[in-house]
């Protein structure tokens, strides 16, 4: 999921830089999205490797991103992008159970290594 999100963020960031769109600006797409895409890809790699902290950090990143989007939109006098916030909420809700799953996978891999090393 994190690789998919990294790709979507990067793609929308590039599109946001190339095309002037109020919809993309309203949800904060641009250079920041490209940078977030790179960070999320790195976190995806570490999640794949079974690091529990990576999906937690990704969730925190998306919480900060959602708060920043709301604050930026309100201070500029615009309307809060409800759909974008709902999407981010779904992502956040999905990432925290992923941390638990990553820890469980890591534990199982360690058990499998321990079993195969026994004579």
Short mmCIF file of N, CA, C and O in Angstrom, two decimals, residues 42-116:
data_model
loop_
_atom_site.label_atom_id
_atom_site.label_comp_id
_atom_site.label_asym_id
_atom_site.label_seq_id
_atom_site.Cartn_x
_atom_site.Cartn_y
_atom_site.Cartn_z
N UNK A 42 10.38 5.06 0.83
CA UNK A 42 11.40 4.55 1.76
C UNK A 42 10.72 3.84 2.93
O UNK A 42 11.14 2.75 3.35
N UNK A 43 9.66 4.43 3.46
CA UNK A 43 8.93 3.79 4.56
C UNK A 43 8.29 2.48 4.10
O UNK A 43 8.21 1.51 4.86
N UNK A 44 7.85 2.43 2.85
CA UNK A 44 7.31 1.19 2.29
C UNK A 44 8.36 0.10 2.24
O UNK A 44 8.08 -1.06 2.55
N UNK A 45 9.57 0.47 1.87
CA UNK A 45 10.66 -0.50 1.85
C UNK A 45 10.91 -1.07 3.24
O UNK A 45 11.03 -2.29 3.41
N UNK A 46 10.95 -0.21 4.24
CA UNK A 46 11.21 -0.69 5.59
C UNK A 46 10.02 -1.47 6.15
O UNK A 46 10.20 -2.39 6.95
N UNK A 47 8.81 -1.12 5.72
CA UNK A 47 7.65 -1.91 6.13
C UNK A 47 7.74 -3.30 5.53
O UNK A 47 7.47 -4.30 6.20
N UNK A 48 8.14 -3.37 4.27
CA UNK A 48 8.31 -4.67 3.60
C UNK A 48 9.35 -5.51 4.32
O UNK A 48 9.22 -6.73 4.42
N UNK A 49 10.36 -4.88 4.85
CA UNK A 49 11.41 -5.58 5.59
C UNK A 49 10.97 -5.96 7.01
O UNK A 49 11.72 -6.60 7.73
N UNK A 50 9.76 -5.58 7.41
CA UNK A 50 9.23 -5.99 8.70
C UNK A 50 9.48 -5.01 9.82
O UNK A 50 9.31 -5.36 10.99
N UNK A 51 9.86 -3.78 9.51
CA UNK A 51 10.09 -2.78 10.54
C UNK A 51 8.75 -2.21 10.99
O UNK A 51 8.01 -1.65 10.19
N UNK A 52 8.46 -2.34 12.26
CA UNK A 52 7.17 -1.88 12.79
C UNK A 52 7.07 -0.37 12.80
O UNK A 52 5.99 0.19 12.63
N UNK A 53 8.17 0.32 12.97
CA UNK A 53 8.14 1.78 13.07
C UNK A 53 7.78 2.45 11.75
O UNK A 53 7.21 3.55 11.74
N UNK A 54 8.09 1.81 10.63
CA UNK A 54 7.87 2.45 9.33
C UNK A 54 6.40 2.78 9.06
O UNK A 54 6.08 3.92 8.70
N UNK A 55 5.44 1.84 9.23
CA UNK A 55 4.05 2.23 8.99
C UNK A 55 3.53 3.22 10.03
O UNK A 55 2.67 4.06 9.72
N UNK A 56 4.08 3.18 11.24
CA UNK A 56 3.68 4.16 12.26
C UNK A 56 4.15 5.55 11.83
O UNK A 56 3.39 6.52 11.90
N UNK A 57 5.39 5.64 11.36
CA UNK A 57 5.90 6.92 10.88
C UNK A 57 5.11 7.41 9.67
O UNK A 57 4.84 8.61 9.53
N UNK A 58 4.72 6.49 8.79
CA UNK A 58 3.91 6.87 7.63
C UNK A 58 2.55 7.41 8.09
O UNK A 58 2.06 8.40 7.54
N UNK A 59 1.96 6.78 9.09
CA UNK A 59 0.69 7.27 9.64
C UNK A 59 0.84 8.65 10.23
O UNK A 59 -0.01 9.54 10.00
N UNK A 60 1.90 8.87 10.96
CA UNK A 60 2.16 10.20 11.54
C UNK A 60 2.37 11.22 10.43
O UNK A 60 1.88 12.36 10.51
N UNK A 61 3.08 10.83 9.38
CA UNK A 61 3.29 11.71 8.24
C UNK A 61 1.96 12.11 7.60
O UNK A 61 1.75 13.29 7.29
N UNK A 62 1.06 11.15 7.43
CA UNK A 62 -0.23 11.47 6.82
C UNK A 62 -1.11 12.29 7.75
O UNK A 62 -1.89 13.11 7.29
N UNK A 63 -0.99 12.10 9.06
CA UNK A 63 -1.72 12.96 10.00
C UNK A 63 -1.22 14.39 9.88
O UNK A 63 -2.01 15.34 9.79
N UNK A 64 0.10 14.56 9.86
CA UNK A 64 0.69 15.90 9.72
C UNK A 64 0.29 16.52 8.38
O UNK A 64 -0.02 17.72 8.30
N UNK A 65 0.28 15.71 7.33
CA UNK A 65 -0.11 16.20 6.01
C UNK A 65 -1.56 16.67 6.00
O UNK A 65 -1.87 17.72 5.45
N UNK A 66 -2.45 15.90 6.64
CA UNK A 66 -3.86 16.29 6.70
C UNK A 66 -4.03 17.59 7.49
O UNK A 66 -4.78 18.49 7.07
N UNK A 67 -3.34 17.69 8.62
CA UNK A 67 -3.44 18.92 9.42
C UNK A 67 -2.89 20.13 8.68
O UNK A 67 -3.48 21.22 8.72
N UNK A 68 -1.78 19.93 7.98
CA UNK A 68 -1.20 21.02 7.20
C UNK A 68 -2.14 21.46 6.09
O UNK A 68 -2.31 22.66 5.84
N UNK A 69 -2.77 20.51 5.44
CA UNK A 69 -3.72 20.83 4.37
C UNK A 69 -4.88 21.65 4.91
O UNK A 69 -5.28 22.65 4.31
N UNK A 70 -5.42 21.25 6.05
CA UNK A 70 -6.54 21.98 6.64
C UNK A 70 -6.11 23.40 7.03
O UNK A 70 -6.80 24.38 6.72
N UNK A 71 -4.98 23.51 7.71
CA UNK A 71 -4.51 24.82 8.16
C UNK A 71 -4.25 25.74 6.96
O UNK A 71 -4.66 26.91 6.96
N UNK A 72 -3.56 25.22 5.95
CA UNK A 72 -3.27 26.03 4.75
C UNK A 72 -4.55 26.49 4.06
O UNK A 72 -4.67 27.63 3.63
N UNK A 73 -5.51 25.59 3.95
CA UNK A 73 -6.76 25.92 3.27
C UNK A 73 -7.54 26.96 4.05
O UNK A 73 -8.05 27.92 3.46
N UNK A 74 -7.62 26.80 5.35
CA UNK A 74 -8.38 27.74 6.17
C UNK A 74 -7.72 29.12 6.19
O UNK A 74 -8.40 30.15 6.10
N UNK A 75 -6.39 29.15 6.31
CA UNK A 75 -5.71 30.45 6.36
C UNK A 75 -5.79 31.19 5.03
O UNK A 75 -5.74 32.42 5.01
N UNK A 76 -5.93 30.45 3.94
CA UNK A 76 -6.08 31.09 2.63
C UNK A 76 -7.54 31.43 2.32
O UNK A 76 -7.83 31.97 1.26
N UNK A 77 -8.45 31.11 3.23
CA UNK A 77 -9.85 31.43 3.05
C UNK A 77 -10.62 30.46 2.18
O UNK A 77 -11.74 30.75 1.77
N UNK A 78 -10.06 29.31 1.91
CA UNK A 78 -10.72 28.32 1.07
C UNK A 78 -11.57 27.36 1.89
O UNK A 78 -11.66 27.46 3.12
N UNK A 79 -12.20 26.44 1.17
CA UNK A 79 -13.01 25.42 1.84
C UNK A 79 -12.14 24.21 2.11
O UNK A 79 -11.27 23.85 1.31
N UNK A 80 -12.40 23.57 3.23
CA UNK A 80 -11.65 22.37 3.61
C UNK A 80 -11.98 21.26 2.62
O UNK A 80 -13.15 20.96 2.38
N UNK A 81 -10.95 20.62 2.03
CA UNK A 81 -11.18 19.54 1.06
C UNK A 81 -11.60 18.25 1.78
O UNK A 81 -10.78 17.43 2.17
N UNK A 82 -12.89 18.09 1.95
CA UNK A 82 -13.45 16.99 2.74
C UNK A 82 -13.07 15.64 2.14
O UNK A 82 -12.67 14.72 2.86
N UNK A 83 -13.18 15.50 0.83
CA UNK A 83 -12.87 14.22 0.19
C UNK A 83 -11.41 13.85 0.42
O UNK A 83 -11.09 12.69 0.74
N UNK A 84 -10.52 14.80 0.27
CA UNK A 84 -9.09 14.53 0.49
C UNK A 84 -8.84 14.12 1.93
O UNK A 84 -8.02 13.24 2.20
N UNK A 85 -9.54 14.74 2.87
CA UNK A 85 -9.37 14.37 4.28
C UNK A 85 -9.93 12.98 4.58
O UNK A 85 -9.36 12.24 5.38
N UNK A 86 -11.01 12.62 3.93
CA UNK A 86 -11.58 11.28 4.11
C UNK A 86 -10.60 10.23 3.58
O UNK A 86 -10.37 9.20 4.22
N UNK A 87 -9.99 10.51 2.43
CA UNK A 87 -9.01 9.58 1.87
C UNK A 87 -7.82 9.44 2.80
O UNK A 87 -7.35 8.34 3.08
N UNK A 88 -7.33 10.56 3.33
CA UNK A 88 -6.19 10.51 4.26
C UNK A 88 -6.57 9.76 5.54
O UNK A 88 -5.75 9.03 6.08
N UNK A 89 -7.80 9.95 6.01
CA UNK A 89 -8.24 9.24 7.22
C UNK A 89 -8.24 7.73 6.97
O UNK A 89 -7.80 6.95 7.83
N UNK A 90 -8.70 7.31 5.80
CA UNK A 90 -8.69 5.88 5.47
C UNK A 90 -7.26 5.35 5.45
O UNK A 90 -6.98 4.27 5.97
N UNK A 91 -6.36 6.11 4.86
CA UNK A 91 -4.95 5.71 4.80
C UNK A 91 -4.39 5.56 6.21
O UNK A 91 -3.74 4.57 6.54
N UNK A 92 -4.66 6.54 7.05
CA UNK A 92 -4.15 6.52 8.43
C UNK A 92 -4.71 5.33 9.19
O UNK A 92 -3.97 4.61 9.88
N UNK A 93 -6.00 5.08 9.06
CA UNK A 93 -6.63 3.97 9.76
C UNK A 93 -6.04 2.64 9.30
O UNK A 93 -5.90 1.70 10.08
N UNK A 94 -5.65 2.55 8.05
CA UNK A 94 -5.07 1.32 7.50
C UNK A 94 -3.62 1.11 7.94
O UNK A 94 -3.18 -0.02 8.12
N UNK A 95 -2.88 2.19 8.13
CA UNK A 95 -1.45 2.07 8.42
C UNK A 95 -1.15 1.54 9.82
O UNK A 95 -0.17 0.82 10.00
N UNK A 96 -1.94 1.88 10.80
CA UNK A 96 -1.62 1.44 12.15
C UNK A 96 -1.78 -0.07 12.34
O UNK A 96 -0.93 -0.70 12.97
N UNK A 97 -2.80 -0.71 11.78
CA UNK A 97 -2.81 -2.18 11.82
C UNK A 97 -1.67 -2.80 11.01
O UNK A 97 -1.21 -3.89 11.32
N UNK A 98 -1.20 -2.08 10.00
CA UNK A 98 -0.06 -2.57 9.23
C UNK A 98 1.19 -2.67 10.10
O UNK A 98 2.02 -3.56 9.91
N UNK A 99 1.31 -1.78 11.07
CA UNK A 99 2.46 -1.85 11.99
C UNK A 99 2.40 -3.13 12.80
O UNK A 99 3.42 -3.81 12.99
N UNK A 100 1.22 -3.48 13.25
CA UNK A 100 1.06 -4.72 14.01
C UNK A 100 1.36 -5.93 13.13
O UNK A 100 2.03 -6.87 13.56
N UNK A 101 0.90 -5.89 11.89
CA UNK A 101 1.15 -7.00 10.98
C UNK A 101 2.64 -7.13 10.65
O UNK A 101 3.17 -8.24 10.57
N UNK A 102 3.33 -6.00 10.49
CA UNK A 102 4.76 -6.04 10.21
C UNK A 102 5.52 -6.66 11.38
O UNK A 102 6.43 -7.47 11.18
N UNK A 103 5.12 -6.32 12.59
CA UNK A 103 5.77 -6.89 13.76
C UNK A 103 5.51 -8.39 13.84
O UNK A 103 6.41 -9.18 14.17
N UNK A 104 4.31 -8.81 13.50
CA UNK A 104 3.97 -10.24 13.52
C UNK A 104 4.77 -11.01 12.46
O UNK A 104 5.27 -12.10 12.73
N UNK A 105 4.91 -10.44 11.28
CA UNK A 105 5.71 -11.08 10.24
C UNK A 105 7.16 -11.21 10.66
O UNK A 105 7.79 -12.25 10.45
N UNK A 106 7.69 -10.18 11.28
CA UNK A 106 9.07 -10.21 11.74
C UNK A 106 9.25 -11.29 12.79
O UNK A 106 10.22 -12.04 12.77
N UNK A 107 8.28 -11.40 13.71
CA UNK A 107 8.34 -12.41 14.76
C UNK A 107 8.30 -13.81 14.15
O UNK A 107 9.08 -14.69 14.53
N UNK A 108 7.44 -14.02 13.17
CA UNK A 108 7.34 -15.35 12.52
C UNK A 108 8.62 -15.70 11.77
O UNK A 108 9.05 -16.86 11.80
N UNK A 109 9.21 -14.72 11.10
CA UNK A 109 10.46 -14.98 10.40
C UNK A 109 11.56 -15.38 11.37
O UNK A 109 12.33 -16.29 11.11
N UNK A 110 11.62 -14.71 12.52
CA UNK A 110 12.63 -15.04 13.53
C UNK A 110 12.39 -16.42 14.10
O UNK A 110 13.32 -17.17 14.36
N UNK A 111 11.12 -16.80 14.30
CA UNK A 111 10.81 -18.15 14.78
C UNK A 111 11.22 -19.19 13.75
O UNK A 111 11.76 -20.24 14.11
N UNK A 112 10.97 -18.92 12.46
CA UNK A 112 11.32 -19.85 11.40
C UNK A 112 12.83 -20.04 11.33
O UNK A 112 13.32 -21.15 11.14
N UNK A 113 13.58 -18.97 11.51
CA UNK A 113 15.04 -19.06 11.50
C UNK A 113 15.51 -19.88 12.70
O UNK A 113 16.38 -20.74 12.59
N UNK A 114 14.89 -19.66 13.86
CA UNK A 114 15.25 -20.41 15.08
C UNK A 114 14.96 -21.88 14.93
O UNK A 114 15.73 -22.74 15.37
N UNK A 115 13.86 -22.23 14.28
CA UNK A 115 13.49 -23.64 14.08
C UNK A 115 14.45 -24.30 13.11
O UNK A 115 14.88 -25.44 13.30
N UNK A 116 14.83 -23.59 12.04
CA UNK A 116 15.71 -24.20 11.05
C UNK A 116 17.14 -24.35 11.56
O UNK A 116 17.90 -25.16 11.04
#
